[in-house]
Each structure stands twice: as structure tokens, then as C-alpha cells.
Short mmCIF file of C-alpha atoms in Angstrom, two decimals:
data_model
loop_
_atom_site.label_atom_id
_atom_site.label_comp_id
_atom_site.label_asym_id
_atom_site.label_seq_id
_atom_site.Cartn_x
_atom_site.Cartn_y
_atom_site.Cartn_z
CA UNK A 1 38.73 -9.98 48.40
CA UNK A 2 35.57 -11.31 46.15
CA UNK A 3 33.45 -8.17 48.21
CA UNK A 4 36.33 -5.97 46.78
CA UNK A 5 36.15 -7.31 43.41
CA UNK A 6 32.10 -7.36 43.64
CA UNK A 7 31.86 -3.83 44.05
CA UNK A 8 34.91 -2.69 42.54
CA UNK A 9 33.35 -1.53 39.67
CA UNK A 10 30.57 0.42 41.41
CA UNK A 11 32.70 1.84 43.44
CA UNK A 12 35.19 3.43 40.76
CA UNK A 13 32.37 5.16 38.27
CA UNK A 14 30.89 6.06 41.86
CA UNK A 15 34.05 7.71 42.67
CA UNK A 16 34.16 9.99 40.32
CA UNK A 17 30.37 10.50 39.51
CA UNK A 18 30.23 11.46 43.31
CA UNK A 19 32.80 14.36 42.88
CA UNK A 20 31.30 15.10 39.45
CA UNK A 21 28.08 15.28 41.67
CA UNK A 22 29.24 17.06 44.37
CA UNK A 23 30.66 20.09 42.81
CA UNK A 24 27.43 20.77 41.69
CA UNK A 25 25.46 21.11 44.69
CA UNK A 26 28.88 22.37 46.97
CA UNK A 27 29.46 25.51 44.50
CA UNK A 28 25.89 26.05 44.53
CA UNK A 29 26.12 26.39 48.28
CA UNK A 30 29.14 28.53 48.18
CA UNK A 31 27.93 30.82 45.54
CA UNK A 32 24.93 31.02 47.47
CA UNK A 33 26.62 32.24 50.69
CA UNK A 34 28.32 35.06 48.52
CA UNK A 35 25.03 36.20 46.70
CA UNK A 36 23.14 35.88 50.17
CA UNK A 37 25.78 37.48 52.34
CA UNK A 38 27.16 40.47 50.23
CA UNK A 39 25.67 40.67 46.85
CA UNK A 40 21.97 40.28 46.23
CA UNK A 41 19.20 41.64 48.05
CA UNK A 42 16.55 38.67 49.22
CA UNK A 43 14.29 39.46 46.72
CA UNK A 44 16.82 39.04 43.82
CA UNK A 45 18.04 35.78 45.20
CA UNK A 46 14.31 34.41 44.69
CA UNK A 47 14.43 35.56 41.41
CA UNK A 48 17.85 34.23 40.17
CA UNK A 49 16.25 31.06 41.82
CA UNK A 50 13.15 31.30 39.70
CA UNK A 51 16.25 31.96 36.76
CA UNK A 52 17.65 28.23 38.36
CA UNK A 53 14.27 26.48 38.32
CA UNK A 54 13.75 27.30 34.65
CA UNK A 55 17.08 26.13 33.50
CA UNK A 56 15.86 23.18 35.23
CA UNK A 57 13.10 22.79 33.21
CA UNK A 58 14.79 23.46 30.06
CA UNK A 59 17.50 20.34 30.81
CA UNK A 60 14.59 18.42 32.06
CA UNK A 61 12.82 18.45 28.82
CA UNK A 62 15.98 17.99 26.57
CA UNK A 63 17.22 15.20 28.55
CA UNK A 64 13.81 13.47 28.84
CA UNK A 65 13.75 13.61 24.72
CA UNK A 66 17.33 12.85 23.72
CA UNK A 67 19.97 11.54 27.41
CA UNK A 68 18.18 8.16 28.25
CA UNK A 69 17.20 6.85 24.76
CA UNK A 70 20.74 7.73 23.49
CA UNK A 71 22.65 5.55 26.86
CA UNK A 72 20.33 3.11 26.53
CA UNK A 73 20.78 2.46 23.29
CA UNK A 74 24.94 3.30 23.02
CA UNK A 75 25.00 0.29 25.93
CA UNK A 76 22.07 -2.33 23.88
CA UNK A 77 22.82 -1.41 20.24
CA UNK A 78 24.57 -3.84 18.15
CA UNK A 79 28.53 -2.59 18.06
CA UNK A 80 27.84 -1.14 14.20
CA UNK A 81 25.25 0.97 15.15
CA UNK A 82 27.12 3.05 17.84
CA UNK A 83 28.01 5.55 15.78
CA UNK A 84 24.35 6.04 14.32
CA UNK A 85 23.05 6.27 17.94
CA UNK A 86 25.64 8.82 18.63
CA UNK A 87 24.78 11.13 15.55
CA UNK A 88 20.41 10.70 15.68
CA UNK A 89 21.23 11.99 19.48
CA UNK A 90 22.99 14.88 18.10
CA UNK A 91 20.92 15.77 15.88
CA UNK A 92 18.09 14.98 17.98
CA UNK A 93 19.20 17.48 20.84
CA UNK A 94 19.47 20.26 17.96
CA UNK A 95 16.30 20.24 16.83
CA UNK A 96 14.90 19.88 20.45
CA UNK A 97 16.89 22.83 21.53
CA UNK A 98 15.59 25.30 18.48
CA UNK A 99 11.81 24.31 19.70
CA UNK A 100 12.58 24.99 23.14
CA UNK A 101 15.02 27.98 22.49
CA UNK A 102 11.47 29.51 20.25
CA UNK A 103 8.81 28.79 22.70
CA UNK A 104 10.86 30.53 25.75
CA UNK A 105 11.35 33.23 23.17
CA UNK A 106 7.44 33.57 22.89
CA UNK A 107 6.67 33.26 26.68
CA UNK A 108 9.62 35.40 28.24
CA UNK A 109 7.42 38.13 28.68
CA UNK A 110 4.45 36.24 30.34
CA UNK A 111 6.67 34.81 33.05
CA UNK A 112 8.35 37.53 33.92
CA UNK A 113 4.38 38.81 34.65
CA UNK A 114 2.88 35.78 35.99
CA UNK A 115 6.07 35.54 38.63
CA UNK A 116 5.86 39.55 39.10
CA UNK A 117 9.37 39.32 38.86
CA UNK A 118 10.22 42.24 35.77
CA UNK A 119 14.05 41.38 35.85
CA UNK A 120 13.61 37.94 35.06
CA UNK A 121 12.59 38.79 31.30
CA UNK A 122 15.85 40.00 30.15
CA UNK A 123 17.64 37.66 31.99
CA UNK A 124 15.78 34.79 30.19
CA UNK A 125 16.59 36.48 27.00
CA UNK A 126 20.10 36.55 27.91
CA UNK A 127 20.42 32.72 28.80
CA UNK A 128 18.98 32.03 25.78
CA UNK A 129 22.31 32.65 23.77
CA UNK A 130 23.45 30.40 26.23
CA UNK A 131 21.28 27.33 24.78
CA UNK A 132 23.45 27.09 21.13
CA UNK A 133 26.60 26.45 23.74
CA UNK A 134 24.23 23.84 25.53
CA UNK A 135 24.37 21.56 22.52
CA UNK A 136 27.69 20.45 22.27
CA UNK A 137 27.80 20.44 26.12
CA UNK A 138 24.71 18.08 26.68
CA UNK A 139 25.86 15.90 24.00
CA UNK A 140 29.31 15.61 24.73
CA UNK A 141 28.32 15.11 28.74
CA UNK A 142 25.17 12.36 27.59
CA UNK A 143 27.85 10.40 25.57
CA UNK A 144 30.42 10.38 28.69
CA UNK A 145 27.49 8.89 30.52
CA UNK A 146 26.62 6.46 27.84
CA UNK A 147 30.55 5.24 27.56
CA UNK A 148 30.57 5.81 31.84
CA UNK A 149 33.95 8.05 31.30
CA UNK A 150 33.22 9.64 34.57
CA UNK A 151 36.64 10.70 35.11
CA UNK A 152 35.70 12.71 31.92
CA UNK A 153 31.99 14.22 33.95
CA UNK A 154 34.26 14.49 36.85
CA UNK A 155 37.05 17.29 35.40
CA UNK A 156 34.07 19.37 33.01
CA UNK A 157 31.60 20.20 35.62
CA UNK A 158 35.07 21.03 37.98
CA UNK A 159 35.86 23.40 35.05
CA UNK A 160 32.42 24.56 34.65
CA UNK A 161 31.90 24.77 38.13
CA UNK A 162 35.10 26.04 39.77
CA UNK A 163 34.81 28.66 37.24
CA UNK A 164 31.44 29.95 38.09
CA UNK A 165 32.56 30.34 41.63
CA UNK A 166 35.33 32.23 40.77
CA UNK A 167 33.85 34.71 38.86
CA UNK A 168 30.81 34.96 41.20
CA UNK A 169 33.38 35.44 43.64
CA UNK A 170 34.96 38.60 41.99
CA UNK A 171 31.54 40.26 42.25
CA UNK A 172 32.55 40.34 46.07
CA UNK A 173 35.00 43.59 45.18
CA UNK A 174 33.15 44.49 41.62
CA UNK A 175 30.15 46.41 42.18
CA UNK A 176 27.73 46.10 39.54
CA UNK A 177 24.40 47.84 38.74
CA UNK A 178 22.16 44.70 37.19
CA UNK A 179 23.94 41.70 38.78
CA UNK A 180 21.31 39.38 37.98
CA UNK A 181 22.68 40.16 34.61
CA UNK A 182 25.92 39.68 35.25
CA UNK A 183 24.68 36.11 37.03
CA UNK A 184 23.69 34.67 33.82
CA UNK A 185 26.58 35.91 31.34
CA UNK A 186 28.28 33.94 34.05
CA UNK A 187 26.49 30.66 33.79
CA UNK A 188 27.10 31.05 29.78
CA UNK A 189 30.69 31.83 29.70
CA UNK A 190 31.23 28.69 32.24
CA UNK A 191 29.21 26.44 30.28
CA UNK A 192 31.55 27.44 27.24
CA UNK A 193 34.49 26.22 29.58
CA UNK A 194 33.06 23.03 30.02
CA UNK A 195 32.28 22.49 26.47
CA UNK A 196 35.98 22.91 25.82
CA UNK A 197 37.05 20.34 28.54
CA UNK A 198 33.89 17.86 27.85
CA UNK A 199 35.31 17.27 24.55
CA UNK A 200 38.95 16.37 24.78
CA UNK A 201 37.33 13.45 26.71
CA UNK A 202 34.78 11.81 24.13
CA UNK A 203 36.73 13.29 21.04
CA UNK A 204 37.62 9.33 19.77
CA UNK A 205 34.04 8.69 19.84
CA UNK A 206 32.68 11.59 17.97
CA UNK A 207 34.85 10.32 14.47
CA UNK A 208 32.36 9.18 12.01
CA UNK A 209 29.44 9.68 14.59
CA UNK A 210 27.83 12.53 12.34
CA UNK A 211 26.11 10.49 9.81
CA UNK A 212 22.60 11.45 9.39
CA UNK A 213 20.19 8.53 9.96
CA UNK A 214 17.05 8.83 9.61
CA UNK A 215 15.89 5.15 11.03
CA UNK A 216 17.95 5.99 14.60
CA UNK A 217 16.48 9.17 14.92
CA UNK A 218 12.96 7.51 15.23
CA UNK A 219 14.23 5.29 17.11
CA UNK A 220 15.20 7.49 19.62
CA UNK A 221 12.23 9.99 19.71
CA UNK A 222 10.14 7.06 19.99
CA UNK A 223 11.73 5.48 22.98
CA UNK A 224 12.40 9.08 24.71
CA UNK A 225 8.76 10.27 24.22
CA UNK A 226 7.47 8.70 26.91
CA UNK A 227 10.72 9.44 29.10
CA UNK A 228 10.25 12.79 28.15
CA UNK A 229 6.12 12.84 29.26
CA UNK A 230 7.53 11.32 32.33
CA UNK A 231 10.19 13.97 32.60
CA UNK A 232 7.04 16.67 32.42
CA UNK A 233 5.68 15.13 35.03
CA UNK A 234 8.50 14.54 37.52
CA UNK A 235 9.48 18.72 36.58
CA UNK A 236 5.68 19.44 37.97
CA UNK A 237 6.37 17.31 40.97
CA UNK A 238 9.47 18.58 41.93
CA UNK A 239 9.02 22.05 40.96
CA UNK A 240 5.27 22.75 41.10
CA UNK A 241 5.62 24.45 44.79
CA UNK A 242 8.27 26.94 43.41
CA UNK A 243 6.48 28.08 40.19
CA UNK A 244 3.15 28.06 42.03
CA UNK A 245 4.01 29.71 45.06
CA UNK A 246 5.04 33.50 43.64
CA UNK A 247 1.61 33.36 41.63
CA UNK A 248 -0.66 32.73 44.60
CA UNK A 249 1.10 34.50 47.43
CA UNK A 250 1.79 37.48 44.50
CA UNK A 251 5.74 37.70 45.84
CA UNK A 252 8.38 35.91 44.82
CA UNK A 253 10.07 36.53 48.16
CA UNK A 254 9.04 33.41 49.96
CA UNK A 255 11.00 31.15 46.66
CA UNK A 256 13.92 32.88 48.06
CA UNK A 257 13.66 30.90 51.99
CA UNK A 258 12.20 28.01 50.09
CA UNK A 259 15.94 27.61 47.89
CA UNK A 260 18.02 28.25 50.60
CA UNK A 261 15.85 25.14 52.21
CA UNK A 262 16.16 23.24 49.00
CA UNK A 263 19.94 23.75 48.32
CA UNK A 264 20.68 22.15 51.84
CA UNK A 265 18.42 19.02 50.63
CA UNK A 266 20.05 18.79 47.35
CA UNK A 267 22.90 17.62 48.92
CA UNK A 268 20.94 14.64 50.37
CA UNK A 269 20.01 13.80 46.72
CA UNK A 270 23.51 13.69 45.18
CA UNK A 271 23.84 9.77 46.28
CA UNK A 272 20.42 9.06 44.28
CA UNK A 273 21.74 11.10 41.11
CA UNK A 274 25.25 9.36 41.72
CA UNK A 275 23.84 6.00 41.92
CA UNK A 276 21.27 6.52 39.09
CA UNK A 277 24.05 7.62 36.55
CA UNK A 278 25.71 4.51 37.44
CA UNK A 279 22.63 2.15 37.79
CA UNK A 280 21.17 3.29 34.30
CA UNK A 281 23.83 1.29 31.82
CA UNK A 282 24.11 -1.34 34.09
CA UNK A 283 20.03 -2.39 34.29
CA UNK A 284 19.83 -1.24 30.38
CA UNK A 285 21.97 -4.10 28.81
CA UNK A 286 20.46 -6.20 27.40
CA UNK A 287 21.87 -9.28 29.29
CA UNK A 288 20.23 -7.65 32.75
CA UNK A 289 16.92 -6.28 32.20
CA UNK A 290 15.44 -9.07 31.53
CA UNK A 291 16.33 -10.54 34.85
CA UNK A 292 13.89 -9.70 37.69
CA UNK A 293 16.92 -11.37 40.23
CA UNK A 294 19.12 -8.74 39.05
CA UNK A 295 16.82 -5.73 38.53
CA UNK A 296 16.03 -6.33 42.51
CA UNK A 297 20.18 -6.77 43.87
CA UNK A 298 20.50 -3.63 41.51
CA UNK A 299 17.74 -1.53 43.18
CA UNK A 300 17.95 -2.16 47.01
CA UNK A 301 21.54 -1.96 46.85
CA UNK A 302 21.38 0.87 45.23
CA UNK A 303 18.88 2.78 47.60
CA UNK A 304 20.73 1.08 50.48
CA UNK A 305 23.61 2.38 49.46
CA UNK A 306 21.87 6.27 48.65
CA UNK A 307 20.37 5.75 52.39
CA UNK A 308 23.66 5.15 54.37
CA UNK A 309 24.76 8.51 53.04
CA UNK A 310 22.28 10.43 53.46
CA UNK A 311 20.51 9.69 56.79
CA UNK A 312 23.47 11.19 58.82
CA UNK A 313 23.07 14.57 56.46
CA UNK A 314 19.46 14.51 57.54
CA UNK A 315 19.86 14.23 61.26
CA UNK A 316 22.66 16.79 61.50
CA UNK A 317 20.33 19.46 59.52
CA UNK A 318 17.52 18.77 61.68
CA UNK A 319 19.10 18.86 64.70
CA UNK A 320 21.68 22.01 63.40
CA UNK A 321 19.35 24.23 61.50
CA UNK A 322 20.23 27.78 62.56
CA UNK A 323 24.06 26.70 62.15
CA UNK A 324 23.28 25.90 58.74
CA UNK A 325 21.41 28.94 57.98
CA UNK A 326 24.15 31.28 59.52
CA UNK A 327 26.57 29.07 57.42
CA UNK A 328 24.41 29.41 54.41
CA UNK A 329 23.37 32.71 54.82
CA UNK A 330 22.58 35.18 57.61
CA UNK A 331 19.45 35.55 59.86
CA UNK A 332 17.35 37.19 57.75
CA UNK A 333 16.41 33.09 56.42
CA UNK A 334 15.51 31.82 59.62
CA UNK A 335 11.79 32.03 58.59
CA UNK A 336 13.31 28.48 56.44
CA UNK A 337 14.31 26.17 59.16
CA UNK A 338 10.74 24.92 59.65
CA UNK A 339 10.34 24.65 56.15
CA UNK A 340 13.54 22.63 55.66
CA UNK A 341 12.72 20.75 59.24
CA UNK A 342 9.74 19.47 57.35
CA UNK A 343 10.97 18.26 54.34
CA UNK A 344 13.63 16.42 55.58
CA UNK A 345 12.14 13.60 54.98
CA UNK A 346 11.26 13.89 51.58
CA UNK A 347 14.80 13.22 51.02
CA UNK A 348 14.60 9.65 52.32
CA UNK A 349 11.34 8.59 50.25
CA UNK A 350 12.72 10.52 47.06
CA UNK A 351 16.02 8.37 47.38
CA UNK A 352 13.31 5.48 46.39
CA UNK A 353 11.45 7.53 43.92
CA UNK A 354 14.27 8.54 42.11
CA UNK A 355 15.58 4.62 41.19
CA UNK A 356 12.18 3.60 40.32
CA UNK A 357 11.96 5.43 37.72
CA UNK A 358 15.35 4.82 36.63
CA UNK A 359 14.35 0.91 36.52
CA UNK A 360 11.33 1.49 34.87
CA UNK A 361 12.68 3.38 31.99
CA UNK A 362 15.84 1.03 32.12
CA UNK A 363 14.08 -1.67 31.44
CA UNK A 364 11.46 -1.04 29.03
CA UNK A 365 8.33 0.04 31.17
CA UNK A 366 8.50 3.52 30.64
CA UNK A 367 4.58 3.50 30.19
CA UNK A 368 4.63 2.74 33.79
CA UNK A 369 7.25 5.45 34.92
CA UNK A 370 4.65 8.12 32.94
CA UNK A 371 1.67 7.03 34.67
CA UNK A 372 2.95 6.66 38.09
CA UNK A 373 4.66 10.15 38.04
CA UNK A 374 1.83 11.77 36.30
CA UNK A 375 -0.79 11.02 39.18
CA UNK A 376 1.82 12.13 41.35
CA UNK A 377 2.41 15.54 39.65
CA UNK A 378 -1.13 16.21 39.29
CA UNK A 379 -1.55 15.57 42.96
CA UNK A 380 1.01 17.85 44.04
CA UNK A 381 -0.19 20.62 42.09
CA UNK A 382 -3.73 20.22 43.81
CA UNK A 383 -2.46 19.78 47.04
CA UNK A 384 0.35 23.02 46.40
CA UNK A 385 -3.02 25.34 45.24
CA UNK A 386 -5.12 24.45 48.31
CA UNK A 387 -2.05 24.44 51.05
CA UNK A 388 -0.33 27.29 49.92
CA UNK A 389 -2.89 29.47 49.92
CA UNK A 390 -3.91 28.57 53.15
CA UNK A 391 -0.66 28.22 54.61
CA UNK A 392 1.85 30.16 52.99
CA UNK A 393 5.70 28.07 52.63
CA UNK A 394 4.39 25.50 55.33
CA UNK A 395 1.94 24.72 53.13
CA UNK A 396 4.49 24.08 50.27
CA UNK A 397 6.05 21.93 52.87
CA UNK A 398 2.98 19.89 53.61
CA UNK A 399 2.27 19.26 49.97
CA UNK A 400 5.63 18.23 49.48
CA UNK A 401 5.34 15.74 51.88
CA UNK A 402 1.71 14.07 51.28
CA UNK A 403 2.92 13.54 47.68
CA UNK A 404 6.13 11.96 48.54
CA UNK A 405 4.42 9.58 50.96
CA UNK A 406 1.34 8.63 48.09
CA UNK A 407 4.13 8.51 45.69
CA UNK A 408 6.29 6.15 48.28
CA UNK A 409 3.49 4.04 48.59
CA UNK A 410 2.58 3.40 45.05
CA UNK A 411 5.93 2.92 43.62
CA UNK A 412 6.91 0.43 46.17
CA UNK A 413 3.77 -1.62 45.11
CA UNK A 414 4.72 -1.71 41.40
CA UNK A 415 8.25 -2.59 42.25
CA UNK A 416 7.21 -5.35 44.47
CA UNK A 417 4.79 -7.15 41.43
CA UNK A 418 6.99 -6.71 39.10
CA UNK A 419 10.58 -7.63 40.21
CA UNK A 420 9.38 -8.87 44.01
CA UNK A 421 11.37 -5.44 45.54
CA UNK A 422 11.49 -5.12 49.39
CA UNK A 423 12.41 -1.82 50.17
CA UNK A 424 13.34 -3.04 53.60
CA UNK A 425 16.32 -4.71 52.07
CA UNK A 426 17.08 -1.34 51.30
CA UNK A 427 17.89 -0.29 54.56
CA UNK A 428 19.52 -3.94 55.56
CA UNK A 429 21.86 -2.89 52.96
CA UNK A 430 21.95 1.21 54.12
CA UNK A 431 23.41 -0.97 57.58
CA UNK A 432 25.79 -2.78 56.13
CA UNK A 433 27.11 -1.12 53.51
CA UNK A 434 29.21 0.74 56.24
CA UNK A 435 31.51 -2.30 57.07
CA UNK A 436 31.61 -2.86 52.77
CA UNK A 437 32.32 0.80 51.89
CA UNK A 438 35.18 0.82 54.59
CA UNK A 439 37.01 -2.81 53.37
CA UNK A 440 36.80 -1.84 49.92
CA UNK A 441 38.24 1.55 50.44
CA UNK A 442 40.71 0.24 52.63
CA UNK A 443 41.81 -2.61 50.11
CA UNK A 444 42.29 0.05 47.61
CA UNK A 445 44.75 2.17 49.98
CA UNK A 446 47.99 2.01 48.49
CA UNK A 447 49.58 0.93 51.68
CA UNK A 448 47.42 -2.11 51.20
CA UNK A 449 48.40 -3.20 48.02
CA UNK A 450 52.22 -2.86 48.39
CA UNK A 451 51.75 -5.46 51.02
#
């Protein structure tokens, strides 16, 4: 009973920022099995994944600015000042958006060269009227995360989601000429949807949360500057090997094995996201992050718990890759399964990575967070020039994994000075969290309670 009511909490926002989770990464997996299987050629799938990895970058650098200053300080402002957090991150996010919406204006035409990929221009131009529907969206989802209404995060992205499938889906009996096109009117018209749903959920916060304030607005900036400078940084790590790869090997084709690779490990990362969204408010407040005891509970019970999940994922992909490939696609990717073989386990060290740099920035060392990940994104590009060139998407691979290791290693040293972190309690935990996961569940069986 106390174990239930320990975790009870964590358990419930995990419940539904799982499934809010989840249906990103499963539609992404089923819309890639239609575009694979019957609707794009190979080459246009690494192109609308070149599309993906810049709408990446775009919410990268918008959340970096505006999502972590605005939770942090919604959960350790004084109870008057809500409202003025809510409206500087508003407003914030706005003028963010315009300077990002300008620059890929400006460069459209360069990318499309640099990743000899000429479709990609107008499709860049097109998701660009898809930015002024971002900003209620980002807002409206950053303050469900800053009030934890998950159940809210849970039924928008199902919206937004389930609705992109569908009309993906129709393209299976609707031929069209430019489906690329068609891809991102798509992503627009869904992201409209779940605007619309996000809002009937955080509706009672948004009264009187439009007051301009100057002083919050600062505040904000200031704090998320150095988030954001680590957000740079952790886009070149994670992304460096796709947006390097098409300019040295002059063919985007190889990006298209490489995401097939990476939307199977994407899956293995939902626990860390999941976790993260749920770790964030909880190490921010200002009673806890302060506390070294509970910075470390927080952080290898939060990997363990990432771990548990994910290590079964792993070993079924490794040992199951053409399955998953044929599932996923058709044989034509089979030139990925030593790819994805290799990086499996990234996964496990990035489930690490990932929550340091949620406790850093959680608790006030974002200076830290920016150097750490900036030595580590500088790396990878090095290592991604050198090995790629020499070794095509294995190389990628190898890069991938040097960095994660170097980045493994220094992280863990940091955690340990500062809050005395053993990431070996991380896996004690990933062990028995199986026996805690099961009671709780089971106590919360309705057969259980009528008893």
C-alpha cells in the first residue's frame, strides 16, 4: 500500500504522457509502412525525412527559448505571477517563431542545394504557413506540461496524430502527382486539429494570462538562453549524421535506410521523453532542487525505470531485424539492419543522457548542460565528417556510438560530484521496478479496489 501511494503519482501523469508519447512514434511507424510500401519512391522517403529532421530543428530551437523557462517558472513562481509567466511565454514563442519563420525563408533555397534534394524547397515553403498554427499549439501544449494536464497532451496529439494517419492513409487509393506536397499540407491541417483540441483543455488558464510584461519576458529569455544554446547543441548531436550525410556522400538516399533505422529506436526513447516530461516539474520546485538526496532518488529511478522498458525493445530488434524491416517496410531496406544493429545501444546510454540534462537545467546548472553537450556535438560532427566519408552509413553508426560512450562517460562524472549519482542504481532499480510496476497496476485494477 505505501509503494502504491509512493508512486501513485508517477505512475498516473506517466500513464497518460506514455500514450501521449506513444502515438507519436506508433503513427510515425504506421505512416511509414504506407509511404514505404505503396506511396513514395526511396528516394522521396529520405527527403520527407530530411522535411522531419528540420521540423525537428525548428521545435528544438523554440522549445529551447520559450518550453523549459516557462514550466519551470509556472511550477517556482510565486502564485500571482502565474499568469505573467503564462503571457511573457506567449509572447515569447511569437516573436521566436517570426525570426525563425524569416531565416528559413532566406535559406530554403540553399538547403534544398546543399541536400541535392530540389523538392524539398517548396515543401519548406509550404510548412512554413504551418508555423503561425504552431503558436497557439506549442503554447497551449507547453502550458499542459507546466500544469502536468496530461490527460489534456494525451487526447491532442491522438487528434493530431490519428488524423495524420488517416489522411496519409487515403493516399493509399488517391493518386497524386507531388505527394511530398500533399505530405506537408497534411502535417498543417493536423496540427490545426490539435490546436482546436489543445485548447478546450488549458482554456481556464489562459483568462487574464495575456498581459504584457515586460520584467517576465526577460526573465524568461534569460533563463532559456542557455537552454536554448544547449538545445543547439543536443540538435547537432542528434542530428549531425542526417544533415551531414547527403552533403558528403552527394545522395540523400542513404537518410532514407538511416530513418527507417531511427524510427525503430525512437520507440526505445519514448520512456526517457515520458519520464523527462514528468521528472522536469517535479526536480524544478523549489522545495526539491535544492536537495542533492532528492535530485539522486529522482534520477536513477527515473533511468531505472526508462531501462526496464526499453532493454526488452532492444534485444527483440537485434535479434528480429529483417522481421522488423519487412514489418516496417519491404526488402529494399535491408541495407539498415546493420546500421540499426549498431546503434542499439545508443538507446541505453541516451536513456542517461537525456535526464542529465533534464536535471541540470531543472535545477539551475544549465551552464553545465551547455558545456557538456556542446563538446559532445562538436565531437560528433568531427567524428560524422571523417567516418562517413570513409565508411558510408556504418560510419554514421560508428560516430554515433563513440559520442554516446564519451558523452556517457562525462555526464556520469558530473552527476556523481554534484548530487553523488550511481548510475548502477539505475539498473538495481530497471530490476526491480518489474515487481513495483506490476503491484501498483494491480492495486489500481478495479477488481482490486471493490474488495
Amino acid at each position: 500500500m505505501a509503494n502504491s501511494q509512493k508512486y501513485n503519482s508517477w505512475v498516473h501523469a506517466g500513464f497518460y504522457s506514455g500514450l501521449q508519447k506513444l502515438s507519436v512514434p506508433l503513427s510515425s511507424i504506421f505512416i511509414t509502412m504506407i509511404l514505404t510500401k505503396k506511396v513514395l519512391t526511396v528516394e522521396e522517403v529520405s527527403i520527407w525525412g530530411l522535411l522531419m529532421t528540420a521540423t525537428a530543428i525548428l521545435e528544438l530551437i523554440r522549445q529551447g527559448l520559450v518550453k523549459t523557462a516557462m514550466v519551470k517558472y509556472i511550477n517556482s513562481c510565486e502564485e500571482e505571477d502565474e499568469k505573467k509567466v503564462i503571457a511573457a511565454g506567449f509572447y515569447l514563442n511569437i516573436i521566436i517563431t517570426a525570426i525563425v519563420a524569416v531565416a528559413m525563408f532566406l535559406i530554403t533555397p540553399w538547403l534544398a542545394n546543399v541536400f541535392h534534394a530540389p523538392a524539398l524547397k517548396n515543401m519548406l515553403y509550404i510548412l512554413q504557413a504551418g508555423l503561425l498554427v504552431n503558436i497557439p499549439f506549442s503554447h497551449f501544449e507547453w502550458l499542459m506540461y507546466g500544469k502536468q494536464v496530461f490527460k489534456g497532451l494525451y487526447w491532442t496529439y491522438i487528434v493530431r496524430q490519428g488524423l495524420t494517419l488517416a489522411l496519409v492513409a487515403c493516399m493509399l487509393f488517391i493518386p497524386f502527382k507531388q505527394p511530398l506536397y500533399i505530405l506537408v499540407i497534411i502535417y498543417n491541417v493536423a496540427m490545426l486539429a490539435g490546436t482546436i483540441t489543445a485548447r478546450t483543455f488549458v482554456k481556464k488558464y489562459l483568462t487574464g494570462a495575456y498581459n504584457f510584461s515586460k520584467e517576465w519576458i526577460t526573465r524568461l529569455f534569460h533563463f532559456g538562453k542557455y537552454v536554448f544554446a544547449s538545445g543547439i547543441s543536443t540538435l547537432v548531436f542528434r542530428n549531425a549524421d542526417q544533415m551531414l550525410m547527403p552533403a558528403i556522400l552527394k545522395t540523400p538516399v542513404y537518410n532514407a535506410f538511416q530513418g527507417l533505422a531511427l524510427r525503430v529506436i525512437s520507440l526505445s526513447d519514448l520512456p526517457s521523453q515520458t519520464l523527462g516530461d514528468i521528472l522536469f516539474p517535479k526536480t524544478a520546485h523549489s522545495k526539491n532542487n535544492s536537495n542533492p538526496q532528492v535530485i539522486k532518488y529522482y534520477y536513477e529511478k527515473a533511468v531505472g525505470a526508462s531501462l526496464c522498458l526499453i532493454i526488452p525493445l532492444l534485444l527483440c530488434v537485434f535479434i528480429f531485424p529483417k522481421l522488423v524491416i519487412l514489418v516496417l517496410a519491404n526488402e529494399d531496406y535491408y541495407p539498415a539492419i546493420p546500421y540499426m544493429r549498431l546503434i542499439l545501444i545508443t538507446a541505453v546510454a541516451l536513456s542517461f543522457l537525456k535526464q542529465f540534462g533534464v536535471i541540470m537545467d531543472s535545477t539551475g546548472k544549465q551552464k553545465h548542460n551547455l558545456i557538456a553537450i556542446t563538446f559532445l556535438a562538436v565531437l560528433q560532427v568531427l567524428l560524422c565528417y571523417f567516418l562517413i566519408g570513409k565508411y558510408q552509413l556504418m560510419g554514421a553508426g560508428y560516430a554515433l556510438l563513440i559520442s554516446h560512450a564519451i558523452g556517457f562517460i562525462i555526464t556520469q562524472g558530473m552527476l556523481y560530484y554534484y548530487y553523488k549519482i550511481n548510475f548502477l542504481n539505475a539498473f538495481k532499480y530497471a530490476v526491480k521496478f518489474y515487481p513495483e510496476f506490476y503491484g501498483i497496476i494491480v492495486h489500481k485494477m478495479p477488481w482490486k479496489k471493490t474488495k
